[in-house]
Amino acid sequence: MLPNKPRGVPRVNDRRVLNGIFWVLRSGAPWRDLPDHFGPYTTCYNRFVRWRRAGVWGRIIDALAAAHDAAVQMIDTSIVRVHQHGSCITKNKLQSMGRSRGGLTSKIHVLVDSKGLPVRLALSPGEAHDVRLAGKLLSRLKSGSMLLADRGYDADWIRELAMKKGAWANIPPKCNRSDPICFSPYLYRARNQVERFFNRIKQCRRVATRYDKLAANYLAFVQLASIRLWLRVNESTP
């Protein structure tokens, strides 16, 4: 699914460039600190940005996620601290950065399947409510599936959206809800898979801390970390 270049000067080997990009993803180091055996850092950076603009990373994750287990889907968010070098000052809001007591933060929104593999990803400012991008993530909810989420997603419109999609929302009700809601604590235990997803992708230091000023570049690193999870599962599948 990588772009092909049949004409002109042969480009640098894709595997070497991808290894350099994954090294930056895992280590969190600046592009200029890329080891020499990966080639010039400008080649890896330019290839990363050019393919991001062409939508390559998004198409790869969409193609891999097409094989997800639709029986159970879980939605959640996780806050990431923005490094001081990633601050855009006056343009923070345009780059999905929000200010709170802890400083500048961004929030990763994700929908995962029953195995904790990402299906859809999105990014918002850190102070944004969890349900802000729920409609976007749940727009492709499969009929017959069960949606698991925490109390932050206990909203009538989310339950109605799941019902329209033919799914059942197993979400614990808030303490101020007056109407009784059908909820299974036993089935809710499986929601730890989405927490495990965040734990796995945050092992990549480029995801655990946001160093990128552009939201598109940071989201691309989150997509790359998610692609690694899918590839590992595909490699272990006979």
Coordinates of N, CA and C in Angstrom, one line a residue, residues 22-228:
F22 N 10.1 4.2 12.5 CA 9.7 3.5 13.6 C 10.7 3.7 14.8
W23 N 12.0 3.9 14.5 CA 12.9 4.2 15.5 C 12.6 5.5 16.2
V24 N 12.2 6.5 15.5 CA 11.8 7.8 16.1 C 10.5 7.6 16.9
L25 N 9.6 6.8 16.4 CA 8.4 6.5 17.1 C 8.6 5.9 18.4
R26 N 9.5 4.9 18.4 CA 9.7 4.1 19.7 C 10.6 4.9 20.7
S27 N 11.6 5.6 20.2 CA 12.5 6.3 21.1 C 12.0 7.7 21.5
G28 N 11.3 8.3 20.7 CA 10.8 9.7 21.0 C 11.9 10.7 20.7
A29 N 13.0 10.3 20.1 CA 14.1 11.3 19.9 C 13.8 12.2 18.8
P30 N 14.5 13.4 18.7 CA 14.3 14.3 17.6 C 14.8 13.7 16.3
W31 N 14.3 14.1 15.2 CA 14.6 13.6 13.9 C 16.1 13.8 13.6
R32 N 16.7 14.8 14.1 CA 18.1 15.1 13.9 C 19.0 14.0 14.6
D33 N 18.5 13.3 15.6 CA 19.3 12.3 16.3 C 19.2 10.9 15.7
L34 N 18.6 10.8 14.5 CA 18.4 9.5 13.9 C 19.8 8.9 13.6
P35 N 20.0 7.7 14.0 CA 21.4 7.1 13.7 C 21.7 7.1 12.2
D36 N 23.0 7.1 11.9 CA 23.4 7.2 10.5 C 23.0 6.0 9.7
H37 N 22.9 4.8 10.3 CA 22.6 3.6 9.5 C 21.2 3.6 8.9
F38 N 20.4 4.6 9.3 CA 19.0 4.7 8.7 C 19.1 5.7 7.6
G39 N 20.2 6.3 7.3 CA 20.3 7.3 6.2 C 20.1 8.7 6.7
P40 N 20.1 9.7 5.9 CA 19.8 11.1 6.3 C 18.5 11.2 7.0
Y41 N 18.5 12.0 8.1 CA 17.2 12.1 8.8 C 16.2 12.9 8.0
T42 N 16.7 13.8 7.1 CA 15.7 14.5 6.2 C 14.9 13.6 5.3
T43 N 15.6 12.5 4.8 CA 14.9 11.5 4.0 C 13.7 10.9 4.7
C44 N 14.0 10.4 6.0 CA 13.0 9.8 6.8 C 11.8 10.8 7.1
Y45 N 12.2 12.0 7.5 CA 11.2 13.0 7.9 C 10.3 13.3 6.7
N46 N 11.0 13.6 5.6 CA 10.2 14.0 4.4 C 9.3 12.9 3.9
R47 N 9.8 11.7 3.9 CA 9.0 10.6 3.5 C 7.8 10.4 4.5
F48 N 8.0 10.6 5.8 CA 6.9 10.5 6.8 C 5.9 11.5 6.6
V49 N 6.3 12.8 6.3 CA 5.3 13.8 6.1 C 4.6 13.7 4.8
R50 N 5.4 13.4 3.7 CA 4.8 13.3 2.4 C 3.7 12.2 2.4
W51 N 4.0 11.1 3.0 CA 3.0 10.0 3.0 C 1.8 10.3 3.9
R52 N 2.1 11.1 5.0 CA 1.0 11.5 5.8 C 0.1 12.4 5.0
R53 N 0.6 13.3 4.3 CA -0.2 14.2 3.5 C -1.0 13.5 2.4
A54 N -0.4 12.4 1.9 CA -1.1 11.6 0.9 C -2.1 10.6 1.5
G55 N -2.2 10.6 2.8 CA -3.1 9.7 3.4 C -2.7 8.3 3.5
V56 N -1.4 8.0 3.3 CA -1.0 6.6 3.3 C -1.2 5.9 4.7
W57 N -0.8 6.6 5.8 CA -0.9 6.0 7.1 C -2.4 5.7 7.4
G58 N -3.3 6.6 7.0 CA -4.7 6.4 7.3 C -5.3 5.3 6.5
R59 N -4.9 5.1 5.2 CA -5.4 4.0 4.4 C -4.9 2.7 4.9
I60 N -3.6 2.6 5.4 CA -3.1 1.4 5.9 C -3.9 0.9 7.2
I61 N -4.1 1.8 8.1 CA -4.8 1.5 9.3 C -6.3 1.1 9.0
D62 N -6.9 1.8 8.0 CA -8.3 1.4 7.6 C -8.3 0.0 7.0
A63 N -7.3 -0.3 6.2 CA -7.3 -1.6 5.6 C -7.1 -2.7 6.6
L64 N -6.2 -2.5 7.6 CA -6.0 -3.5 8.6 C -7.2 -3.6 9.5
A65 N -7.8 -2.5 9.8 CA -9.0 -2.5 10.8 C -10.2 -3.1 10.1
A66 N -10.2 -3.2 8.8 CA -11.4 -3.8 8.1 C -11.7 -5.2 8.6
A67 N -10.7 -5.9 9.1 CA -10.8 -7.3 9.6 C -11.1 -7.4 11.1
H68 N -11.5 -6.3 11.7 CA -11.7 -6.3 13.1 C -12.9 -7.1 13.6
D69 N -12.9 -7.5 14.8 CA -14.0 -8.3 15.4 C -15.1 -7.4 15.8
A70 N -16.2 -7.4 15.1 CA -17.3 -6.4 15.3 C -18.2 -6.9 16.4
A71 N -18.0 -8.0 17.1 CA -19.0 -8.5 18.1 C -19.0 -7.5 19.3
V72 N -17.8 -7.1 19.7 CA -17.7 -6.1 20.8 C -16.8 -5.0 20.4
Q73 N -17.2 -3.8 20.7 CA -16.4 -2.6 20.4 C -16.4 -1.7 21.6
M74 N -15.3 -1.1 21.9 CA -15.1 -0.3 23.0 C -14.5 1.1 22.7
I75 N -15.1 2.1 23.3 CA -14.6 3.5 23.0 C -14.1 4.1 24.3
D76 N -13.0 4.9 24.2 CA -12.4 5.6 25.3 C -11.5 6.6 24.8
T77 N -10.9 7.4 25.8 CA -10.0 8.4 25.5 C -8.8 8.4 26.5
S78 N -7.7 9.0 26.1 CA -6.5 9.1 27.0 C -5.9 10.5 26.7
I79 N -5.5 11.1 27.8 CA -4.8 12.4 27.7 C -3.3 12.3 27.6
V80 N -2.7 13.1 26.8 CA -1.3 13.1 26.6 C -0.7 14.5 26.8
R81 N 0.4 14.5 27.5 CA 1.0 15.8 27.8 C 1.8 16.3 26.6
V82 N 1.6 17.6 26.3 CA 2.3 18.2 25.2 C 3.7 18.8 25.7
H83 N 4.8 18.4 25.1 CA 6.1 18.9 25.5 C 6.2 20.3 25.1
Q84 N 7.0 21.1 25.8 CA 7.2 22.5 25.6 C 7.7 22.8 24.2
H85 N 8.4 21.9 23.6 CA 8.9 22.1 22.2 C 7.8 21.9 21.2
G86 N 6.7 21.3 21.6 CA 5.5 21.0 20.7 C 4.5 22.1 20.7
S87 N 4.7 23.1 21.6 CA 3.7 24.1 21.8 C 3.7 25.1 20.5
C88 N 2.5 25.4 20.1 CA 2.4 26.3 19.0 C 1.9 27.7 19.4
I89 N 1.9 28.0 20.7 CA 1.6 29.3 21.3 C 0.2 29.7 20.9
T90 N 0.1 30.7 19.9 CA -1.2 31.2 19.6 C -2.1 30.3 18.8
K91 N -1.5 29.2 18.2 CA -2.3 28.3 17.4 C -2.5 27.0 18.0
N92 N -2.5 27.0 19.4 CA -2.7 25.7 20.1 C -4.0 25.0 19.8
K93 N -5.1 25.8 19.8 CA -6.5 25.3 19.6 C -6.6 24.7 18.2
L94 N -5.9 25.3 17.2 CA -6.0 24.7 15.8 C -5.2 23.4 15.7
Q95 N -4.4 23.1 16.6 CA -3.5 21.9 16.6 C -3.9 20.9 17.7
S96 N -5.2 21.0 18.1 CA -5.7 20.0 19.1 C -4.9 20.0 20.4
M97 N -4.6 21.2 20.9 CA -4.0 21.4 22.2 C -4.9 22.2 23.1
G98 N -5.0 21.7 24.3 CA -5.8 22.4 25.3 C -5.1 22.7 26.6
R99 N -5.4 23.7 27.3 CA -4.7 24.1 28.5 C -5.5 23.7 29.7
S100 N -4.9 23.0 30.7 CA -5.6 22.7 31.9 C -4.6 22.9 33.1
R101 N -4.9 22.4 34.2 CA -4.0 22.6 35.4 C -2.7 22.0 35.1
G102 N -2.6 20.9 34.4 CA -1.3 20.2 34.1 C -0.5 20.8 33.0
G103 N -1.1 21.9 32.3 CA -0.4 22.5 31.2 C -1.1 22.1 29.9
L104 N -0.4 22.1 28.8 CA -0.9 21.8 27.5 C -1.1 20.3 27.4
T105 N -2.3 19.9 26.9 CA -2.5 18.4 26.7 C -3.3 18.2 25.4
S106 N -3.2 17.0 24.9 CA -4.1 16.5 23.8 C -4.8 15.3 24.3
K107 N -5.9 14.9 23.6 CA -6.7 13.8 24.0 C -6.8 12.8 22.8
I108 N -6.4 11.6 23.0 CA -6.6 10.6 21.9 C -7.9 9.9 22.1
H109 N -8.8 9.8 21.1 CA -10.0 9.1 21.1 C -9.9 7.9 20.2
V110 N -10.4 6.8 20.7 CA -10.2 5.5 20.0 C -11.4 4.6 20.1
L111 N -11.7 3.8 19.1 CA -12.6 2.7 19.1 C -11.9 1.5 18.8
V112 N -11.9 0.5 19.7 CA -11.2 -0.8 19.5 C -12.2 -1.9 19.5
D113 N -11.7 -3.1 19.0 CA -12.5 -4.3 19.0 C -12.3 -5.1 20.2
S114 N -12.8 -6.3 20.2 CA -12.8 -7.2 21.4 C -11.4 -7.6 21.8
K115 N -10.4 -7.5 20.9 CA -9.0 -7.8 21.2 C -8.2 -6.6 21.5
G116 N -8.8 -5.5 21.6 CA -8.1 -4.3 21.9 C -7.3 -3.7 20.7
L117 N -7.7 -4.0 19.5 CA -7.1 -3.5 18.3 C -7.9 -2.3 17.8
P118 N -7.2 -1.3 17.4 CA -7.8 0.0 17.0 C -8.6 -0.1 15.7
V119 N -9.8 0.4 15.8 CA -10.7 0.5 14.6 C -10.7 1.9 14.0
R120 N -10.9 2.9 14.9 CA -10.9 4.3 14.4 C -10.2 5.1 15.5
L121 N -9.5 6.2 15.0 CA -8.7 7.1 15.8 C -9.1 8.5 15.6
A122 N -8.9 9.4 16.6 CA -9.2 10.8 16.4 C -8.4 11.5 17.5
L123 N -8.3 12.8 17.3 CA -7.5 13.7 18.2 C -8.3 15.0 18.5
S124 N -8.2 15.4 19.8 CA -8.9 16.7 20.2 C -8.0 17.3 21.3
P125 N -8.4 18.6 21.6 CA -7.7 19.3 22.7 C -7.9 18.5 24.0
G126 N -7.0 18.6 25.0 CA -7.1 17.8 26.2 C -8.3 18.1 27.1
E127 N -8.8 19.4 27.1 CA -9.9 19.7 27.9 C -11.3 19.3 27.3
A128 N -11.3 18.8 26.1 CA -12.5 18.5 25.4 C -13.2 17.3 26.1
H129 N -14.5 17.3 26.1 CA -15.2 16.2 26.7 C -15.0 14.9 25.9
D130 N -15.1 13.8 26.6 CA -14.9 12.5 25.9 C -15.9 12.2 24.8
V131 N -17.1 12.7 24.9 CA -18.1 12.4 23.9 C -18.1 13.4 22.7
R132 N -17.1 14.3 22.7 CA -17.1 15.3 21.6 C -17.0 14.6 20.2
L133 N -16.1 13.6 20.1 CA -15.9 12.9 18.9 C -16.5 11.5 18.8
A134 N -17.4 11.2 19.8 CA -18.0 9.9 19.8 C -18.9 9.6 18.6
G135 N -19.6 10.6 18.1 CA -20.4 10.5 16.9 C -19.6 10.1 15.7
K136 N -18.4 10.7 15.6 CA -17.5 10.3 14.4 C -17.0 8.9 14.5
L137 N -16.6 8.5 15.7 CA -16.0 7.2 15.9 C -17.0 6.1 15.8
L138 N -18.3 6.4 16.2 CA -19.3 5.4 16.1 C -20.1 5.4 14.9
S139 N -19.8 6.2 13.9 CA -20.5 6.3 12.7 C -20.6 5.0 11.9
R140 N -19.6 4.1 12.1 CA -19.5 2.9 11.3 C -19.8 1.7 12.3
L141 N -20.5 1.9 13.3 CA -20.8 0.8 14.3 C -21.6 -0.3 13.6
K142 N -21.1 -1.5 13.8 CA -21.7 -2.6 13.1 C -23.0 -3.1 13.8
S143 N -24.0 -3.5 13.0 CA -25.2 -4.1 13.6 C -25.0 -5.4 14.3
G144 N -25.6 -5.5 15.5 CA -25.5 -6.7 16.3 C -24.3 -6.7 17.2
S145 N -23.5 -5.6 17.2 CA -22.4 -5.5 18.1 C -22.8 -4.9 19.5
M146 N -21.9 -5.1 20.5 CA -22.1 -4.5 21.8 C -21.1 -3.4 22.0
L147 N -21.5 -2.3 22.4 CA -20.7 -1.1 22.7 C -20.4 -1.0 24.2
L148 N -19.1 -1.0 24.5 CA -18.7 -0.8 25.9 C -18.0 0.5 26.1
A149 N -18.4 1.2 27.2 CA -17.8 2.5 27.4 C -18.0 2.8 28.9
D150 N -17.3 3.8 29.4 CA -17.4 4.1 30.9 C -18.5 5.2 31.0
R151 N -18.7 5.6 32.3 CA -19.8 6.5 32.6 C -19.8 7.8 31.8
G152 N -18.6 8.2 31.4 CA -18.5 9.5 30.7 C -19.3 9.5 29.4
Y153 N -19.6 8.3 28.9 CA -20.3 8.2 27.6 C -21.8 7.9 27.9
D154 N -22.3 8.0 29.1 CA -23.7 7.8 29.4 C -24.5 9.0 29.0
A155 N -24.9 9.0 27.7 CA -25.7 10.1 27.2 C -26.8 9.4 26.3
D156 N -28.0 10.0 26.4 CA -29.1 9.5 25.7 C -28.8 9.4 24.2
W157 N -28.2 10.4 23.6 CA -28.0 10.4 22.2 C -27.0 9.3 21.7
I158 N -26.0 8.9 22.6 CA -25.1 7.8 22.3 C -25.9 6.5 22.3
R159 N -26.7 6.3 23.3 CA -27.5 5.1 23.3 C -28.5 5.0 22.1
E160 N -29.1 6.2 21.8 CA -30.0 6.2 20.6 C -29.2 5.9 19.3
L161 N -28.0 6.4 19.2 CA -27.2 6.2 18.0 C -26.8 4.7 17.9
A162 N -26.5 4.1 19.0 CA -26.2 2.6 19.0 C -27.4 1.8 18.6
M163 N -28.6 2.3 19.1 CA -29.8 1.6 18.8 C -30.1 1.7 17.3
K164 N -29.9 2.8 16.7 CA -30.2 3.0 15.3 C -29.2 2.2 14.5
K165 N -28.0 1.9 15.0 CA -27.0 1.1 14.2 C -27.3 -0.4 14.5
G166 N -28.3 -0.7 15.3 CA -28.5 -2.1 15.6 C -27.6 -2.7 16.6
A167 N -27.0 -1.8 17.5 CA -26.1 -2.3 18.5 C -26.7 -2.0 19.9
W168 N -26.0 -2.6 20.9 CA -26.5 -2.4 22.3 C -25.4 -1.8 23.0
A169 N -25.7 -0.7 23.7 CA -24.7 0.1 24.5 C -24.7 -0.4 25.9
N170 N -23.7 -1.1 26.3 CA -23.6 -1.5 27.7 C -22.7 -0.5 28.5
I171 N -23.3 0.5 28.9 CA -22.6 1.6 29.6 C -23.2 1.8 31.0
P172 N -22.4 1.9 32.0 CA -22.9 2.1 33.4 C -23.6 3.4 33.5
P173 N -24.7 3.5 34.1 CA -25.5 4.7 34.2 C -24.9 5.7 35.3
K174 N -25.0 6.9 35.0 CA -24.6 7.9 36.0 C -25.5 7.9 37.2
C175 N -24.9 8.4 38.3 CA -25.7 8.4 39.6 C -26.9 9.3 39.5
N176 N -26.9 10.3 38.6 CA -28.0 11.2 38.6 C -29.1 10.8 37.5
R177 N -28.9 9.6 36.9 CA -29.9 9.2 35.9 C -31.1 8.6 36.7
S178 N -32.3 9.1 36.3 CA -33.5 8.7 37.0 C -34.1 7.5 36.4
D179 N -34.0 7.3 35.0 CA -34.6 6.2 34.4 C -33.7 4.9 34.5
P180 N -34.2 3.8 34.8 CA -33.4 2.6 34.9 C -32.9 2.2 33.5
I181 N -31.6 1.7 33.5 CA -30.9 1.4 32.3 C -30.4 -0.1 32.4
C182 N -30.6 -0.8 31.3 CA -30.1 -2.2 31.3 C -28.6 -2.2 31.2
F183 N -27.9 -2.8 32.2 CA -26.5 -2.8 32.2 C -26.0 -4.1 32.9
S184 N -24.9 -4.7 32.2 CA -24.4 -5.9 32.7 C -22.9 -5.7 33.2
P185 N -22.7 -5.7 34.5 CA -21.3 -5.6 35.0 C -20.4 -6.7 34.6
Y186 N -21.0 -7.9 34.4 CA -20.1 -9.0 34.0 C -19.5 -8.8 32.6
L187 N -20.4 -8.3 31.6 CA -19.9 -8.1 30.3 C -19.0 -6.8 30.2
Y188 N -19.2 -5.9 31.2 CA -18.4 -4.7 31.3 C -16.9 -4.9 31.6
R189 N -16.6 -6.1 32.1 CA -15.2 -6.4 32.5 C -14.3 -6.4 31.3
A190 N -14.9 -6.7 30.1 CA -14.0 -6.8 28.9 C -13.5 -5.4 28.5
R191 N -14.0 -4.4 29.1 CA -13.6 -3.0 28.7 C -12.1 -2.7 29.0
N192 N -11.5 -3.6 29.8 CA -10.1 -3.3 30.1 C -9.2 -3.5 28.8
Q193 N -9.7 -4.0 27.7 CA -9.0 -4.1 26.5 C -8.6 -2.8 25.9
V194 N -9.5 -1.8 26.1 CA -9.2 -0.5 25.5 C -8.1 0.2 26.4
E195 N -8.1 -0.1 27.7 CA -7.1 0.4 28.6 C -5.7 -0.2 28.2
R196 N -5.7 -1.5 27.9 CA -4.5 -2.1 27.4 C -4.0 -1.6 26.1
F197 N -4.9 -1.2 25.3 CA -4.5 -0.5 24.0 C -3.7 0.7 24.3
F198 N -4.2 1.6 25.1 CA -3.4 2.8 25.4 C -2.1 2.5 26.1
N199 N -2.1 1.5 26.9 CA -0.8 1.1 27.5 C 0.2 0.6 26.5
R200 N -0.2 -0.1 25.5 CA 0.7 -0.6 24.5 C 1.2 0.5 23.6
I201 N 0.3 1.4 23.1 CA 0.8 2.4 22.2 C 1.7 3.5 22.9
K202 N 1.5 3.6 24.2 CA 2.3 4.6 25.0 C 3.6 4.1 25.4
Q203 N 3.9 2.8 25.0 CA 5.3 2.3 25.1 C 6.1 3.0 24.1
C204 N 5.5 3.6 23.1 CA 6.2 4.4 22.1 C 6.3 5.8 22.6
R205 N 7.5 6.3 22.9 CA 7.6 7.5 23.6 C 7.2 8.7 22.8
R206 N 7.1 8.6 21.4 CA 6.7 9.6 20.6 C 5.1 9.8 20.7
V207 N 4.5 8.8 21.3 CA 3.0 8.8 21.5 C 2.8 9.2 23.0
A208 N 3.6 8.7 23.9 CA 3.4 9.0 25.3 C 3.5 10.4 25.6
T209 N 4.4 11.1 24.9 CA 4.5 12.6 25.1 C 4.4 13.2 23.7
R210 N 3.7 14.2 23.5 CA 3.5 14.9 22.2 C 4.6 15.9 22.0
Y211 N 5.5 15.6 21.1 CA 6.6 16.5 20.7 C 6.3 17.3 19.4
D212 N 5.2 16.9 18.7 CA 4.9 17.4 17.4 C 4.0 18.7 17.5
K213 N 4.4 19.7 16.8 CA 3.5 20.9 16.8 C 2.2 20.7 16.0
L214 N 2.3 20.0 14.9 CA 1.2 19.7 14.1 C 0.4 18.5 14.6
A215 N -0.9 18.7 14.7 CA -1.8 17.6 15.1 C -1.8 16.5 14.1
A216 N -1.7 16.8 12.8 CA -1.6 15.8 11.8 C -0.4 14.9 12.0
N217 N 0.7 15.4 12.3 CA 1.9 14.6 12.5 C 1.8 13.7 13.7
Y218 N 1.3 14.3 14.8 CA 1.1 13.5 16.0 C 0.1 12.3 15.8
L219 N -1.0 12.6 15.1 CA -2.0 11.6 14.9 C -1.4 10.5 14.0
A220 N -0.5 10.9 13.0 CA 0.2 9.9 12.2 C 1.0 9.0 13.0
F221 N 1.7 9.5 14.0 CA 2.5 8.6 14.9 C 1.6 7.7 15.7
V222 N 0.4 8.2 16.1 CA -0.5 7.3 16.8 C -1.0 6.2 15.8
Q223 N -1.2 6.6 14.6 CA -1.6 5.6 13.6 C -0.5 4.5 13.4
L224 N 0.7 5.0 13.3 CA 1.9 4.1 13.1 C 2.0 3.1 14.3
A225 N 1.8 3.6 15.5 CA 1.8 2.7 16.7 C 0.7 1.7 16.6
S226 N -0.5 2.1 16.1 CA -1.6 1.2 15.9 C -1.3 0.2 14.8
I227 N -0.7 0.6 13.8 CA -0.4 -0.3 12.7 C 0.6 -1.4 13.2
R228 N 1.5 -1.1 14.0 CA 2.4 -2.1 14.6 C 1.6 -3.2 15.4

